[in-house]
Structures are given as C-alpha cells and as structure tokens.
CSV table of C-alpha atoms in Angstrom, one decimal:
chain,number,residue,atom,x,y,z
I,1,UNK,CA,142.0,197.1,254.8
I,2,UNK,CA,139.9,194.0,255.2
I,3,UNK,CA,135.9,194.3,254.3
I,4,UNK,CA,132.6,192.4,254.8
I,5,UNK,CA,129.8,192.8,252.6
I,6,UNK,CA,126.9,191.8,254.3
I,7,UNK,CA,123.7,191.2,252.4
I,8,UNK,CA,120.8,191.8,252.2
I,9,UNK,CA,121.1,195.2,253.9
I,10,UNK,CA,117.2,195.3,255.5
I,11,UNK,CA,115.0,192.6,255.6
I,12,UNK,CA,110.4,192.7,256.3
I,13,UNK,CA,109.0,189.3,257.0
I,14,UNK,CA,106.4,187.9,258.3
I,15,UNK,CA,106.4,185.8,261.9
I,16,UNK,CA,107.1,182.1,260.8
I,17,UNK,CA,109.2,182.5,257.8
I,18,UNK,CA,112.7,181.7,257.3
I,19,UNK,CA,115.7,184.2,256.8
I,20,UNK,CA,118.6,183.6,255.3
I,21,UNK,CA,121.7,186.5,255.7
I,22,UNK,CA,125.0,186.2,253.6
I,23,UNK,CA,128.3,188.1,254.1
I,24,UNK,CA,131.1,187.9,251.4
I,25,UNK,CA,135.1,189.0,252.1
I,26,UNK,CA,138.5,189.8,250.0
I,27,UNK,CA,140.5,188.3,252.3
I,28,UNK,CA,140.7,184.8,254.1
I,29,UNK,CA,139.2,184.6,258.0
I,30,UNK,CA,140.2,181.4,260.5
I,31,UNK,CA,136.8,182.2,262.4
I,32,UNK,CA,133.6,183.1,261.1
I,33,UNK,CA,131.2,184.8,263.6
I,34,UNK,CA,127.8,185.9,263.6
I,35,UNK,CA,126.3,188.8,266.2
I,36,UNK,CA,122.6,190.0,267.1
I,37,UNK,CA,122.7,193.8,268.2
I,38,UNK,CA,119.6,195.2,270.1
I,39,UNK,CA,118.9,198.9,270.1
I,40,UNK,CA,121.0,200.4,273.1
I,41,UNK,CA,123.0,197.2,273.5
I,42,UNK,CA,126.5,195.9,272.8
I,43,UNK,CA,126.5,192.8,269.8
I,44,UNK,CA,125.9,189.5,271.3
I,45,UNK,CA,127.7,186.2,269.7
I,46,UNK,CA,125.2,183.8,269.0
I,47,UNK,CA,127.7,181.5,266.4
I,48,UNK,CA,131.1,180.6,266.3
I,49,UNK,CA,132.5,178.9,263.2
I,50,UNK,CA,136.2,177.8,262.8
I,51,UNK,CA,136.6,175.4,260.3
I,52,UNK,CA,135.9,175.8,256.2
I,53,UNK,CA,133.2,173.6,255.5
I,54,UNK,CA,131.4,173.8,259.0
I,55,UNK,CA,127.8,174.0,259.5
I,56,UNK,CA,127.0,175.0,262.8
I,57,UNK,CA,123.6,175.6,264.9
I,58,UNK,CA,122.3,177.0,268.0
I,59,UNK,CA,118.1,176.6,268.2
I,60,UNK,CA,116.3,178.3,265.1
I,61,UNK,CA,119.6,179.7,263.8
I,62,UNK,CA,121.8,177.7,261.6
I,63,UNK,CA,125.4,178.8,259.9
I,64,UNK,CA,128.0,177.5,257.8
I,65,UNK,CA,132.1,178.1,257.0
I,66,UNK,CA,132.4,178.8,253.8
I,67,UNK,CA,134.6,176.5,251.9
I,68,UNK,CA,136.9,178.9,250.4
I,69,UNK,CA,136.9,180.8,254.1
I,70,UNK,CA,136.1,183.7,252.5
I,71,UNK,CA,132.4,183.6,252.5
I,72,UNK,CA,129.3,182.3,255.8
I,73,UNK,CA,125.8,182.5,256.2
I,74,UNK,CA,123.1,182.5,258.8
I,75,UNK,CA,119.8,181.0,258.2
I,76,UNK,CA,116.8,181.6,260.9
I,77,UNK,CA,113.7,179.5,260.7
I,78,UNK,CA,110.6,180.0,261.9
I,79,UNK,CA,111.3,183.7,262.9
I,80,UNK,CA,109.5,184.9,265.9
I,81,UNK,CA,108.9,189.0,266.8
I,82,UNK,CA,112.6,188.9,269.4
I,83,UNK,CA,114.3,188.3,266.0
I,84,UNK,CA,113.6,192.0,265.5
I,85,UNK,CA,117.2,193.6,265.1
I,86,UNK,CA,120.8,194.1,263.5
I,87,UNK,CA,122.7,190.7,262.5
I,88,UNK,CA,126.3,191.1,262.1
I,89,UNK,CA,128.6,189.1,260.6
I,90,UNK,CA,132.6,188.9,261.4
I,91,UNK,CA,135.7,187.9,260.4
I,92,UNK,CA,138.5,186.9,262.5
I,93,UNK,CA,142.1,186.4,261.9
I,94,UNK,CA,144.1,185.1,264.5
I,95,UNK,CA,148.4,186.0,265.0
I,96,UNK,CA,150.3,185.3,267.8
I,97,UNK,CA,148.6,188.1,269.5
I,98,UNK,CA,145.4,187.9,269.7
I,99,UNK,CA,142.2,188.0,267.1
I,100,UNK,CA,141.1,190.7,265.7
I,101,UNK,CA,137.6,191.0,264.7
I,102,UNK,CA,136.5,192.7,261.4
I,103,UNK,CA,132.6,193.1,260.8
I,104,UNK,CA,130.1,193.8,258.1
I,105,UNK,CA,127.8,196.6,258.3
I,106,UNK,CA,124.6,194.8,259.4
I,107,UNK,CA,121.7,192.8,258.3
I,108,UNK,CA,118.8,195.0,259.4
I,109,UNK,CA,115.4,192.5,260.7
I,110,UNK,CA,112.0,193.3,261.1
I,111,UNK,CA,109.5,191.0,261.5
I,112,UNK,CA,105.3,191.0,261.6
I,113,UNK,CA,103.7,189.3,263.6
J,1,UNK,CA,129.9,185.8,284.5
J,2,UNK,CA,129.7,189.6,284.7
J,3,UNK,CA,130.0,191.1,281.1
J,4,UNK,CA,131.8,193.9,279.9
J,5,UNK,CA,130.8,197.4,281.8
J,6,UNK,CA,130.9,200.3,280.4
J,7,UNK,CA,130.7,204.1,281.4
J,8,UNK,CA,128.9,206.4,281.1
J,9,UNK,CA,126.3,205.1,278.7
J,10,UNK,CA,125.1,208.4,276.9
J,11,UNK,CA,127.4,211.9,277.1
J,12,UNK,CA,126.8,215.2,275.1
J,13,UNK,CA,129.4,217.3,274.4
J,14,UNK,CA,130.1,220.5,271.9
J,15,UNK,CA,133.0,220.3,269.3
J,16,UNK,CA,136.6,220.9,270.3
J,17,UNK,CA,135.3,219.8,274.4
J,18,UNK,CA,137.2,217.0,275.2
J,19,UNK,CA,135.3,213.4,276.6
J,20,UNK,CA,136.5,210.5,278.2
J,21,UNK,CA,135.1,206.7,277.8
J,22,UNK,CA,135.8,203.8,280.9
J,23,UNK,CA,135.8,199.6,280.5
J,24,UNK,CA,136.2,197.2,282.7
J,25,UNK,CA,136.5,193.7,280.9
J,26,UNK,CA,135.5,190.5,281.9
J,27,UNK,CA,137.6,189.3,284.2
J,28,UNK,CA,140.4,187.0,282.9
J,29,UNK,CA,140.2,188.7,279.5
J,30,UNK,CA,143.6,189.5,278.6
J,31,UNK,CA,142.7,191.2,275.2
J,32,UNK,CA,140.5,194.4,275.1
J,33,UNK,CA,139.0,196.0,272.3
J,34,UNK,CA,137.8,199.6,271.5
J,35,UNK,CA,135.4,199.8,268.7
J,36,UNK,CA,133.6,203.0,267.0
J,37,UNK,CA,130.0,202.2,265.6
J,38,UNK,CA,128.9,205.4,263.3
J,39,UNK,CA,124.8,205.0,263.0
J,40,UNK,CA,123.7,202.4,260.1
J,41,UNK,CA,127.5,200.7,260.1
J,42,UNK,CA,129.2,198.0,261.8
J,43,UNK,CA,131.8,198.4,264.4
J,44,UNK,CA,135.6,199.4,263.4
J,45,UNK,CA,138.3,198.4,265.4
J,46,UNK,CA,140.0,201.8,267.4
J,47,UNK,CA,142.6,200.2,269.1
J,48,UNK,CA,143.5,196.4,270.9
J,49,UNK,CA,145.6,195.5,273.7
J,50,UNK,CA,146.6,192.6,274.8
J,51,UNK,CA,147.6,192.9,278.8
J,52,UNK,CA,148.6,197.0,279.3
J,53,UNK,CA,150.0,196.6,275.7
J,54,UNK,CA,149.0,198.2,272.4
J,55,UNK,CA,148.3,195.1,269.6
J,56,UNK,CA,147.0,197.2,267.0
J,57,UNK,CA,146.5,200.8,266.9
J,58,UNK,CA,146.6,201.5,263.3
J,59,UNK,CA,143.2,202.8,262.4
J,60,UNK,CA,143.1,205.3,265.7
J,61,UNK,CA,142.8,209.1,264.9
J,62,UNK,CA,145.8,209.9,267.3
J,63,UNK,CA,145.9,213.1,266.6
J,64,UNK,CA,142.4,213.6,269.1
J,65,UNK,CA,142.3,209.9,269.9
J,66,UNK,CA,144.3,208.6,273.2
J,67,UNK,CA,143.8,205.0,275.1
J,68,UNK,CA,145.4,203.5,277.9
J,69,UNK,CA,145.1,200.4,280.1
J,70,UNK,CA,148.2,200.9,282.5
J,71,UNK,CA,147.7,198.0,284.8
J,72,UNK,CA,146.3,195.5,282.2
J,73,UNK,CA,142.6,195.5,283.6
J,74,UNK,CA,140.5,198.6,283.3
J,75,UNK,CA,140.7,201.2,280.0
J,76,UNK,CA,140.2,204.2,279.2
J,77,UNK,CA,139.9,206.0,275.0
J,78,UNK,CA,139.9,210.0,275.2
J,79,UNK,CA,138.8,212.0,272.8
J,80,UNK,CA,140.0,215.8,272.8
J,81,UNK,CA,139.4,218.1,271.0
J,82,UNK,CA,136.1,216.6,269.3
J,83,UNK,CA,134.4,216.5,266.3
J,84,UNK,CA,131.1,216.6,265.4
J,85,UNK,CA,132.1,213.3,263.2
J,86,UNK,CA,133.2,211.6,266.0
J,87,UNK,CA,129.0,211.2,267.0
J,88,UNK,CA,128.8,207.6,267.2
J,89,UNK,CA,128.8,204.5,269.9
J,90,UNK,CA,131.9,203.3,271.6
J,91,UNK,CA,132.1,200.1,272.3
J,92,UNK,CA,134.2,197.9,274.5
J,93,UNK,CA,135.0,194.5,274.3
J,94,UNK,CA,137.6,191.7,275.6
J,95,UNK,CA,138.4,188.1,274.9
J,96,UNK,CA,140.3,185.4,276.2
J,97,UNK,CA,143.2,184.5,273.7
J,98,UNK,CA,142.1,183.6,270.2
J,99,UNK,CA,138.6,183.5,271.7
J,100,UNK,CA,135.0,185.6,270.4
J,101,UNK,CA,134.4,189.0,271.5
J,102,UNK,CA,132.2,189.4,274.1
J,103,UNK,CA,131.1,193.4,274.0
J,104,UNK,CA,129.9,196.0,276.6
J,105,UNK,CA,126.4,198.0,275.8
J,106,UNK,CA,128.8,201.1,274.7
J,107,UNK,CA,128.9,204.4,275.1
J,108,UNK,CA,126.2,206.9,273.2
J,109,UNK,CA,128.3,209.9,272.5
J,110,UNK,CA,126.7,213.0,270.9
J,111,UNK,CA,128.8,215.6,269.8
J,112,UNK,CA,126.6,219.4,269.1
C-alpha cells in the first residue's frame, strides 16, 4: 500500500526559531495536507495543497506541492510554546468516490520557551 | 459548525470482551471515515463510506472488526472479540466530497 515518510521524526527548539518538516511518498497524491494533533484530540487541518508547484500559507506556517506530487513540506517561523505537538502530513487521492486520506507517522515538536 | 462527536472517549476492556465505538459526522458530510491510531504512528484508514455505503474496506480486520452506518448519518465500528493489539485511538472523521478530513477527538481504547 501507499506510504508517507515523514521527517524529522522529533524535533527540540527553542521559542523563536524556525521549523521546517518534510514528508516523502512512492506514489503520486492530487492533495497535499498537513495536520497538528494535540494530546487527547483528533488531527486538525491547518493546510490544504492541491496543485504541484503550490506554495501555500496560513499565519507563521508556510507549505508547498511538491513538483513531482510526490513530495511537501511545512515550514513554521518564529515558533511559539502552542506549537508544542504532532504534525502530520497526508496524502490524498481522489476517485469518483470520495478521497481517501493516507498519513505519515508524525513530526513530533517541542519547544523552549 | 459542530465537529465530529465521538463516543465514549476512553473505554477499558479485557481481551476477547467485545467494545463498541459511535460518530456522528458533521452534518452534510457524506463520506465518513474510521481510523486506527496505534501510540507513536499516524492514523490508518479502517474503513470509508460514502452515504450508508462501504468505499473502501480493505485494510479492516473483519474477522473481529464490524461497521455500519445504515441510514447514512451516524456510525458505529465493533470490535469483538478483542485483542490486546487492538490498544489504540479510534478516530472518526467525514468530509464533504473530494474535500479535507475534518476528525473527531477519538476514542481511547485500552485493552488489559
């Protein structure tokens, strides 16, 4: 089946610095999408991406469409101590149906204040 | 907009009892979801319908696993008998058509 590797795995910085997050497939998505997950809490969509190429934002957090659709990343500048938590990236392929979402095991954040 | 609800949110049970997991998607959504998150891992897709029909049911254990969403709204994933490797969050979610997931908080099952 379909995979995501999501890297880095855990990340330690310190309040104010920038993060960058990348995840890296086999197969080709249509939609690129990146989720925060708090402890005791369902993942949350912060960004949407649906075309190869696009570079999206939404506040601090940044992400692009890879070109060959098979690869995104999420940048966050200046982090802040409510960026503490699990990023997850996901792939999405959409058929007559409906899409079906296929995610990557997790960026882990912590960050110092 | 009120989000995906889920219930309960935290259930213990011993191996081989059986346990029962209830969503109610946002309302609208046509496609529901039922995830498994194992600690440390992302989530992995149980089962999808789209209306009160099964889209893609390939990676459920049906053997223990059931699901159902007979009138196209509410759902509900069984598990019976469990295992203790079925410890791990369940999480709902539903979409509009080719739209993002928007998820529940999930169910915390334990299984001792």
């Amino acid at each position: 089946g379909q995979q995501l590797n999501q890297s880095p795995q855990s990340m330690f910085i310190q309040e104010g610095e920038d993060v960058s997050m990348n995840c890296t497939s086999s197969s080709i998505f249509n939609t690129w999408l990146w989720y925060k997950q708090d402890p005791g809490e369902g993942p949350v969509l912060l960004i949407a991406l649906y075309k190869a190429g696009e570079l999206t934002s939404n506040g601090r957090l940044t992400a692009q469409f890879g070109i060959t659709r098979k690869d995104s990343f999420l940048n966050i500048s200046a982090s802040i101590p409510s960026d503490v938590g699990i990023y997850f990236c996901a792939g999405q392929f959409f058929n007559t149906n409906a899409g079906k979402s296929t995610f990557g095991d997790g960026t882990t954040l912590t960050v110092k204040p | 907009e009120a989000g995906v609800a889920q219930s309960p949110r935290y259930k213990i049970i011993e191996k081989r009892q059986s346990v029962a997991f209830w969503c109610n998607p946002i309302s609208g959504h046509a496609t529901l979801y039922w995830y498994q998150q194992i600690l440390g891992q992302g989530p992995k897709l149980l089962i999808q319908f789209q209306n009160n029909g099964v889209v893609d049911d390939s990676q459920l254990p049906k053997d223990r696993f059931s699901a159902e969403r007979l009138k196209g709204v509410d759902s509900t994933l069984k598990i019976q008998p469990a295992k203790l490797e079925d410890s791990a969050v369940y999480l709902c979610a539903s979409s509009q058509r080719n739209s993002p997931l928007h998820f529940g908080n999930g169910t915390r099952l334990t299984v001792t």
